[in-house]
Coordinates of C-alpha atoms and ligand atoms in Angstrom, one line a residue:
M160 CA 70.4 122.4 81.6
T161 CA 67.1 120.6 82.3
P162 CA 67.3 117.2 84.1
A163 CA 66.5 115.4 80.7
E164 CA 69.3 117.3 79.0
I165 CA 71.7 116.5 81.8
I166 CA 70.9 112.8 81.6
D167 CA 71.4 113.0 77.8
R168 CA 74.8 114.6 78.3
L169 CA 75.8 111.9 80.8
A170 CA 74.7 109.2 78.3
A171 CA 76.7 111.0 75.6
L172 CA 79.8 111.2 77.7
R173 CA 79.5 107.4 78.5
E174 CA 79.8 106.6 74.8
A175 CA 83.5 107.3 74.8
D176 CA 84.0 104.7 77.6
L177 CA 84.8 101.1 77.3
P178 CA 81.6 99.0 77.5
T179 CA 81.0 97.6 81.0
H180 CA 78.7 94.9 79.8
G181 CA 78.7 92.4 77.0
G182 CA 81.9 90.5 78.0
R183 CA 84.1 92.1 75.4
T184 CA 86.1 94.2 77.9
L185 CA 88.7 91.9 79.4
A186 CA 90.1 94.2 82.1
Y187 CA 88.6 96.8 84.5
V188 CA 85.1 95.4 84.4
Y189 CA 83.4 92.1 85.3
D190 CA 80.1 91.1 83.8
S191 CA 78.0 88.3 85.2
G192 CA 75.7 88.5 82.1
V193 CA 72.7 88.5 84.5
A194 CA 70.7 91.6 83.8
E195 CA 68.5 91.1 86.9
A196 CA 71.5 91.1 89.2
D197 CA 72.8 94.3 87.6
E198 CA 69.5 96.0 88.0
L199 CA 69.3 94.9 91.6
G200 CA 72.8 96.3 92.3
R201 CA 72.0 99.7 90.7
H202 CA 68.7 99.9 92.6
A203 CA 70.4 99.3 95.9
L204 CA 73.2 101.7 95.0
A205 CA 70.7 104.5 94.4
M206 CA 68.7 103.6 97.6
Y207 CA 71.7 104.0 99.8
G208 CA 73.8 106.5 97.9
G209 CA 73.2 109.2 100.5
T210 CA 73.8 107.1 103.6
N211 CA 77.0 107.6 105.6
G212 CA 79.2 104.7 106.8
L213 CA 81.1 107.2 109.2
D214 CA 79.2 106.1 112.2
P215 CA 77.9 102.5 112.4
T216 CA 75.5 103.4 115.2
A217 CA 73.9 106.2 113.1
F218 CA 73.3 103.9 110.2
P219 CA 72.8 100.4 111.6
S220 CA 71.6 99.2 108.2
L221 CA 75.2 99.5 106.9
L222 CA 76.7 97.8 109.9
A223 CA 74.2 94.9 109.4
M224 CA 75.0 94.6 105.8
E225 CA 78.8 94.8 106.4
N226 CA 78.6 92.0 109.0
D227 CA 76.4 89.9 106.7
L228 CA 79.0 90.2 103.9
V229 CA 81.9 89.4 106.2
A230 CA 80.0 86.3 107.5
F231 CA 79.3 85.2 104.0
A232 CA 83.0 85.6 103.0
R233 CA 84.2 83.8 106.1
G234 CA 82.0 80.8 105.2
V235 CA 83.2 80.7 101.6
L236 CA 86.9 81.2 102.6
H237 CA 86.6 78.5 105.3
G238 CA 87.2 80.8 108.3
G239 CA 86.3 79.9 111.8
P240 CA 84.2 82.0 114.1
D241 CA 87.3 84.2 115.0
V242 CA 87.4 85.6 111.6
V243 CA 86.5 89.3 111.4
G244 CA 86.6 91.8 108.6
S245 CA 85.8 95.2 107.2
A246 CA 84.3 96.4 104.0
T247 CA 86.6 98.8 102.2
S248 CA 86.3 100.9 98.9
G249 CA 88.4 98.4 96.9
G250 CA 91.4 96.1 96.7
T251 CA 93.9 98.8 97.1
E252 CA 92.3 100.1 100.3
S253 CA 92.1 96.6 101.7
I254 CA 95.8 96.2 101.0
I255 CA 96.8 99.5 102.5
L256 CA 94.9 98.6 105.6
A257 CA 96.5 95.1 105.8
V258 CA 99.9 96.7 105.6
K259 CA 98.9 99.4 108.2
A260 CA 97.5 96.8 110.6
A261 CA 100.8 94.8 110.3
R262 CA 103.1 97.8 110.6
D263 CA 101.3 99.2 113.6
A264 CA 101.3 95.9 115.5
M265 CA 105.0 96.1 115.6
P266 CA 105.7 99.7 116.7
E267 CA 109.1 98.8 118.0
V268 CA 110.3 98.3 114.4
S269 CA 111.6 101.6 113.2
D270 CA 112.4 100.6 109.6
P271 CA 109.7 98.1 108.6
V272 CA 109.8 95.9 105.5
M273 CA 107.4 93.4 103.9
I274 CA 108.5 90.4 102.0
V275 CA 106.6 89.9 98.7
P276 CA 107.1 88.0 95.4
T277 CA 107.9 90.2 92.4
T278 CA 104.5 89.3 91.0
I279 CA 102.6 90.9 93.9
H280 CA 100.1 93.7 92.8
A281 CA 101.4 97.2 92.6
A282 CA 98.9 98.1 95.4
F283 CA 101.6 96.8 97.7
D284 CA 104.0 99.4 96.4
K285 CA 101.4 102.0 96.9
A286 CA 100.9 100.8 100.5
A287 CA 104.6 100.9 101.0
H288 CA 104.8 104.4 99.6
Y289 CA 102.0 105.8 101.7
L290 CA 103.0 104.0 104.9
R291 CA 106.8 104.1 104.7
V292 CA 107.2 100.4 104.8
A293 CA 109.9 99.1 102.4
T294 CA 109.1 96.2 100.0
V295 CA 111.6 93.4 99.6
K296 CA 110.7 91.7 96.3
V297 CA 111.7 88.1 95.8
D298 CA 112.0 86.6 92.4
V299 CA 109.4 84.0 91.5
D300 CA 110.0 80.7 89.8
P301 CA 110.9 81.7 86.1
V302 CA 108.8 78.9 84.6
T303 CA 105.7 78.8 86.9
F304 CA 105.7 82.4 87.9
R305 CA 104.8 81.3 91.4
A306 CA 106.5 82.6 94.6
D307 CA 109.6 80.6 95.6
P308 CA 109.1 79.6 99.2
A309 CA 112.7 78.9 100.0
A310 CA 113.8 82.3 98.6
M311 CA 111.0 84.0 100.5
A312 CA 112.0 82.3 103.7
A313 CA 115.6 83.4 103.1
A314 CA 114.4 87.0 102.7
M315 CA 112.5 86.7 106.0
D316 CA 115.7 85.7 107.7
D317 CA 117.8 88.3 106.0
H318 CA 115.6 91.1 107.3
R319 CA 114.6 89.2 110.5
E320 CA 114.0 92.0 113.0
R321 CA 112.4 94.3 110.4
V322 CA 109.7 92.1 108.8
V323 CA 106.1 93.2 109.7
L324 CA 104.3 91.4 106.9
V325 CA 104.7 88.7 104.2
A326 CA 102.3 88.7 101.3
A327 CA 101.4 86.5 98.3
S328 CA 98.7 86.2 95.7
A329 CA 95.8 84.0 95.0
P330 CA 96.1 84.5 92.2
S331 CA 98.5 87.0 90.8
Y332 CA 97.0 89.6 88.5
A333 CA 99.6 89.4 85.7
H334 CA 99.7 85.6 85.3
G335 CA 96.6 84.2 87.1
V336 CA 98.6 81.6 89.2
V337 CA 98.2 81.0 92.9
D338 CA 101.4 81.2 95.0
P339 CA 102.3 78.2 97.2
I340 CA 100.4 79.5 100.2
E341 CA 100.8 76.3 102.4
Q342 CA 104.6 76.5 102.1
L343 CA 104.7 80.2 102.6
A344 CA 102.5 79.9 105.7
A345 CA 104.7 77.2 107.1
A346 CA 107.6 79.7 106.9
T347 CA 105.8 82.6 108.3
S348 CA 104.1 80.6 111.2
S349 CA 107.4 79.2 112.4
R350 CA 108.8 82.7 112.5
G351 CA 105.7 84.2 114.1
L352 CA 105.1 86.5 111.1
R353 CA 101.9 87.7 109.5
L354 CA 100.9 86.3 106.1
H355 CA 98.5 88.3 103.9
V356 CA 96.9 86.5 101.0
D357 CA 95.9 88.9 98.2
A358 CA 92.8 87.3 96.8
C359 CA 91.4 90.5 95.5
I360 CA 90.7 89.0 92.1
G361 CA 90.5 85.4 93.0
G362 CA 88.6 85.5 96.3
W363 CA 85.2 85.1 94.6
V364 CA 86.4 82.6 92.0
L365 CA 88.8 80.1 93.6
P366 CA 86.3 78.9 96.3
W367 CA 84.4 77.3 93.4
V368 CA 87.3 76.1 91.3
E369 CA 87.8 72.3 91.6
D370 CA 91.3 71.3 92.5
A371 CA 92.4 74.8 93.3
P372 CA 95.5 74.8 95.4
A373 CA 94.9 75.5 99.1
W374 CA 95.1 79.2 99.9
D375 CA 92.4 80.4 102.3
F376 CA 91.8 80.3 106.0
R377 CA 92.1 76.5 105.9
V378 CA 95.8 77.0 105.7
P379 CA 97.1 77.6 109.2
G380 CA 99.2 80.7 109.3
V381 CA 97.2 82.8 106.8
T382 CA 96.5 85.9 109.0
S383 CA 94.6 88.1 106.5
I384 CA 92.9 87.9 103.1
S385 CA 91.7 90.7 100.8
A386 CA 88.8 89.8 98.4
D387 CA 87.2 92.3 96.1
L388 CA 83.5 92.2 95.6
H389 CA 83.6 94.6 92.8
K390 CA 85.4 92.1 90.6
Y391 CA 84.1 88.5 90.5
A392 CA 81.2 89.0 93.0
Y393 CA 79.9 91.1 90.0
T394 CA 78.8 94.0 92.3
P395 CA 79.0 97.7 91.3
K396 CA 82.4 99.4 91.9
G397 CA 83.5 100.4 95.3
V398 CA 83.6 97.3 97.5
S399 CA 86.2 94.9 98.8
L400 CA 86.6 92.9 102.0
L401 CA 89.6 92.7 104.3
L402 CA 89.4 89.7 106.5
H403 CA 91.6 88.9 109.5
A404 CA 92.0 85.4 111.0
H405 CA 91.4 86.9 114.5
P406 CA 90.2 90.2 116.0
D407 CA 93.6 90.7 117.5
G408 CA 95.2 91.1 114.0
R409 CA 92.7 93.8 113.1
R410 CA 92.9 96.0 116.1
T411 CA 95.8 98.2 114.7
Q412 CA 93.8 98.7 111.4
F413 CA 91.4 100.9 113.2
F414 CA 91.9 104.6 113.9
A415 CA 90.4 106.8 116.6
S416 CA 91.0 110.5 117.4
A417 CA 89.6 112.4 120.3
D418 CA 92.1 115.2 119.9
W419 CA 90.0 117.8 118.4
P420 CA 86.8 119.7 119.3
G421 CA 84.4 117.8 117.0
Y422 CA 83.0 114.3 117.2
T423 CA 85.4 111.6 118.3
M424 CA 86.6 110.1 115.1
L425 CA 86.4 106.3 114.9
N426 CA 87.2 104.7 111.6
S427 CA 87.7 101.1 110.4
T428 CA 88.9 102.2 107.0
V429 CA 90.9 104.9 105.2
Q430 CA 87.7 106.7 104.2
S431 CA 85.8 108.5 107.0
T432 CA 82.5 109.7 105.5
K433 CA 81.7 107.0 103.0
S434 CA 78.7 106.2 100.9
G435 CA 76.7 103.2 101.9
G436 CA 75.7 102.8 98.3
P437 CA 78.4 100.4 97.1
L438 CA 78.1 98.3 100.3
A439 CA 74.3 98.0 99.9
A440 CA 74.7 97.2 96.2
A441 CA 77.2 94.4 97.1
W442 CA 74.9 93.1 99.8
A443 CA 72.1 92.9 97.3
V444 CA 74.0 91.2 94.6
V445 CA 75.6 88.7 96.9
Q446 CA 72.2 87.9 98.4
Y447 CA 70.9 87.4 94.8
F448 CA 73.6 85.0 93.6
G449 CA 74.4 83.2 96.9
V450 CA 76.8 80.3 97.1
E451 CA 74.9 78.4 94.3
G452 CA 74.8 81.3 92.0
Y453 CA 78.5 82.0 92.3
A454 CA 79.3 78.2 91.8
R455 CA 77.3 78.4 88.5
L456 CA 79.1 81.6 87.3
V457 CA 82.5 80.2 88.1
R458 CA 81.7 77.0 86.2
T459 CA 80.8 79.1 83.2
T460 CA 83.8 81.4 83.7
M461 CA 86.3 78.6 84.1
G462 CA 84.8 76.8 81.1
G463 CA 85.4 79.9 79.0
T464 CA 88.9 80.3 80.4
R465 CA 89.9 76.8 79.4
A466 CA 88.5 77.3 75.9
L467 CA 90.4 80.5 75.6
V468 CA 93.7 78.9 76.8
D469 CA 93.2 76.0 74.4
G470 CA 92.3 78.3 71.5
V471 CA 95.2 80.6 72.1
E472 CA 97.6 77.6 72.1
G473 CA 96.2 76.7 68.7
L474 CA 96.9 80.0 67.2
E475 CA 100.1 80.6 65.3
H476 CA 102.5 83.1 66.9
L477 CA 100.7 83.2 70.2
H478 CA 101.0 81.3 73.4
V479 CA 99.7 81.4 77.0
V480 CA 102.5 82.4 79.3
V481 CA 101.6 79.9 82.0
P482 CA 98.5 77.8 82.5
P483 CA 96.3 79.8 84.9
D484 CA 94.8 78.6 88.2
S485 CA 92.0 81.1 87.8
S486 CA 90.2 83.2 85.2
L487 CA 93.0 85.3 84.2
V488 CA 95.1 84.6 81.0
A489 CA 98.5 86.2 80.0
V490 CA 99.2 85.9 76.3
G491 CA 102.6 86.3 74.7
T492 CA 103.8 86.4 71.1
D493 CA 106.8 84.6 69.3
G494 CA 108.2 88.0 68.2
A495 CA 106.5 87.9 64.7
C496 CA 104.2 90.7 66.0
D497 CA 103.9 92.8 69.1
V498 CA 101.3 92.7 71.8
F499 CA 100.7 96.5 71.7
T500 CA 99.7 96.3 68.0
L501 CA 97.5 93.3 68.7
G502 CA 95.9 95.2 71.5
D503 CA 95.0 98.1 69.1
L504 CA 93.8 95.7 66.4
M505 CA 91.6 93.9 68.9
L506 CA 90.1 97.2 70.0
E507 CA 89.2 97.9 66.4
R508 CA 87.3 94.6 66.4
G509 CA 85.4 95.6 69.7
W510 CA 87.5 93.7 72.2
F511 CA 89.6 95.3 74.9
V512 CA 92.5 93.4 76.0
Q513 CA 95.2 94.9 78.4
P514 CA 98.8 95.4 77.6
Q515 CA 101.2 94.4 80.3
M516 CA 104.8 95.9 79.8
G517 CA 107.9 93.8 79.8
F518 CA 109.1 93.2 83.4
R519 CA 112.6 92.2 84.6
G520 CA 113.8 90.8 81.4
G521 CA 110.4 89.1 80.4
P522 CA 108.6 90.3 77.3
A523 CA 105.4 92.4 77.2
T524 CA 102.2 90.4 77.3
L525 CA 98.4 90.8 77.0
H526 CA 96.2 90.3 79.9
L527 CA 92.7 88.9 79.6
S528 CA 90.3 88.7 82.6
V529 CA 87.5 86.3 81.6
S530 CA 84.0 87.1 82.9
A531 CA 81.0 84.8 83.0
A532 CA 79.6 86.9 80.3
T533 CA 82.7 86.4 78.1
A534 CA 82.5 82.6 78.2
A535 CA 79.9 82.2 75.4
S536 CA 81.7 84.5 73.1
V537 CA 85.2 82.9 73.4
P538 CA 85.0 81.5 69.8
A539 CA 84.4 85.1 68.5
L540 CA 87.2 86.3 70.7
L541 CA 89.5 83.7 69.2
D542 CA 88.4 84.7 65.7
A543 CA 89.3 88.3 66.4
L544 CA 92.6 87.3 67.9
R545 CA 93.4 85.2 64.8
E546 CA 92.5 88.0 62.4
S547 CA 94.5 90.5 64.5
V548 CA 97.6 88.3 64.6
I549 CA 97.5 88.0 60.8
E550 CA 97.3 91.8 60.4
A551 CA 99.9 92.5 63.1
V552 CA 102.4 90.0 61.5
A553 CA 101.9 91.6 58.2
A554 CA 102.6 95.1 59.7
G555 CA 105.6 93.6 61.6
P556 CA 106.7 94.3 65.1
I557 CA 106.7 98.0 66.1
V558 CA 110.1 99.5 66.2
V559 CA 110.8 102.4 68.5
D560 CA 112.5 105.2 66.7
A561 CA 116.1 105.2 67.6
N562 CA 116.2 109.0 68.3
L563 CA 113.1 108.8 70.5
R564 CA 114.7 105.8 72.3
A565 CA 117.9 107.7 72.8
A566 CA 116.0 110.8 74.0
A567 CA 114.1 108.7 76.5
E568 CA 117.1 107.0 77.8
S569 CA 119.0 110.2 78.4
I570 CA 116.3 111.6 80.7
D571 CA 116.8 111.5 84.4
P572 CA 113.4 110.6 85.7
A573 CA 114.0 112.6 88.9
A574 CA 114.6 115.7 86.8
L575 CA 111.7 115.4 84.4
D576 CA 110.5 118.9 84.2
D577 CA 107.6 120.4 82.1
A578 CA 109.8 121.5 79.3
T579 CA 111.4 118.1 78.8
F580 CA 108.0 116.5 79.0
D581 CA 106.7 118.9 76.4
G582 CA 109.5 118.0 74.1
L583 CA 108.9 114.3 74.5
L584 CA 105.2 114.8 73.8
Q585 CA 106.1 116.6 70.5
V586 CA 108.5 113.9 69.4
A587 CA 106.1 111.1 70.4
G588 CA 103.2 112.8 68.5
L589 CA 101.2 113.2 71.6
A590 CA 101.1 117.0 71.9
G591 CA 97.7 118.5 71.5
E592 CA 96.3 122.0 71.3
G593 CA 97.5 124.5 74.0
G594 CA 100.0 122.4 75.9
V595 CA 97.6 119.5 76.6
V596 CA 98.1 115.9 75.7
A597 CA 96.3 114.3 72.9
V598 CA 95.4 110.6 73.3
P599 CA 96.0 108.9 69.9
E600 CA 93.7 106.4 68.2
R601 CA 96.5 103.9 68.1
M602 CA 98.3 103.3 71.4
A603 CA 100.9 100.9 70.1
P604 CA 103.7 103.4 69.4
V605 CA 103.2 105.0 72.8
N606 CA 103.1 101.7 74.6
A607 CA 106.2 100.4 72.7
L608 CA 108.1 103.6 73.8
L609 CA 107.0 103.2 77.4
D610 CA 108.0 99.5 77.2
V611 CA 111.6 100.4 76.4
A612 CA 111.7 103.1 79.1
P613 CA 113.3 102.1 82.4
P614 CA 110.5 101.6 85.0
A615 CA 111.4 104.7 87.0
L616 CA 111.2 106.8 83.8
R617 CA 108.0 105.1 82.7
E618 CA 106.5 106.1 86.1
A619 CA 107.7 109.7 85.7
L620 CA 106.3 110.0 82.2
L621 CA 102.9 108.6 83.2
V622 CA 102.7 110.9 86.2
A623 CA 103.5 113.9 84.0
F624 CA 100.9 112.6 81.5
L625 CA 98.2 112.3 84.2
D626 CA 99.1 115.8 85.3
R627 CA 98.4 117.1 81.8
L628 CA 95.2 115.1 81.4
T629 CA 93.8 116.5 84.6
R630 CA 93.9 120.2 83.9
P631 CA 90.4 121.5 83.3
Ligands
PLP161 C1 92.5 94.4 91.4 C2 93.6 93.9 92.2 C3 94.1 94.6 93.3 C4 93.7 96.1 93.5 O1 92.3 96.3 93.6 P1 91.5 97.7 93.3 O2 90.1 97.3 93.5 O3 91.9 98.0 91.8 O4 92.1 98.7 94.2 C5 95.0 94.1 94.2 N1 95.4 92.8 93.9 C6 95.0 92.1 92.9 C7 95.5 90.7 92.8 C8 94.1 92.5 92.0 O5 93.6 91.8 91.0

């Protein structure tokens, strides 16, 4: 292929993707609506794509930009001069490193646990899985969906000798509410425990939200914070920050190895060789917006979020699960229609909203992350929701076929082999040519089936699905 043909092919491939710009994709992507900032980010990404963050002395440009970003974040999050940090590849890496730093700071604990509310992001489960730290999940308040400080404190005491970390969200992804960080910090400080605040999605919004509950380094006892730049800092994908209140808290995050014949490996993050592109792009976009620019974007975003919340409350059959503290809205139905059908109907109208499966007895919901670029089109979004609800109510809530449900319930997730999975694909109408999976136009029947599957089975089914998707 010629270069021009290759670019054409890349453009053609992109057409199947969700749009990253325009404010109509309400998960996965974040759009400032400022074309100049996007252009700047892409330019910096290309300029630095070939640089390597492996060795900060070999590419001092990357070290300077990382320190600049950490200093900016420290200011915005009200940290003192002791606050230090690292740029990582994303929220999950920041969280894995926060857990690793906490675990390795207590090497005497042979069976470490972390205490988290049930609403904590699944990245903590991933960190637990990778690092062999158990999670103790504590129920949240059933009405406010916020962590229950007394129950969290009781869990800290129940596992006294084993706790290496306590974590909470600002805000939680699924409901957009901030956990009571001050009360949690009082409980962790008096016990000498680390408290990580997961502000991956709120770290670049809450600093500019008036009347936001206290959650950042102003709260004594907060020992680390994760804040993603590739979400509400509106930078290209691939950058998050992990900040520690004090360098002592970070030391065990680092890794060095001199035990091989090559260069001495010295890493601050999980990645070793890492592109400087995302870091440079984040540096450029953060310079461009600055504190004032983000204040403006957050005003727009929060105005849009409030309009969306009010609008949803005015729609028949829909409600907002809990008034959010940030720019994330969870929407539920009264049972006259189901959220999975609504999601499909919204997609037909050019809007992507994200289904969230039922959890611990609570019903499935829709997740909407509002970007600055979404704010102006909230009336159009509400129109699309209204039309989708009418159509979904007319169709009626989706009913999972009893045989399929029985088949799903009889499967032992630990014993899900290829043949069983093939059978399920057939029954679910997902079997494509030659043993591969075919992703259907309408996701509602699949989502509804997954929703009734016990979580362990849902995980096993999705892993099998991913395995089939990723066979060239
Ligand atoms: C997005 C998010 C994460 C994970 O971040 P990735 O960048 O997707 O790895 C963790 N916590 C919260 C609250 C998030 O919103």
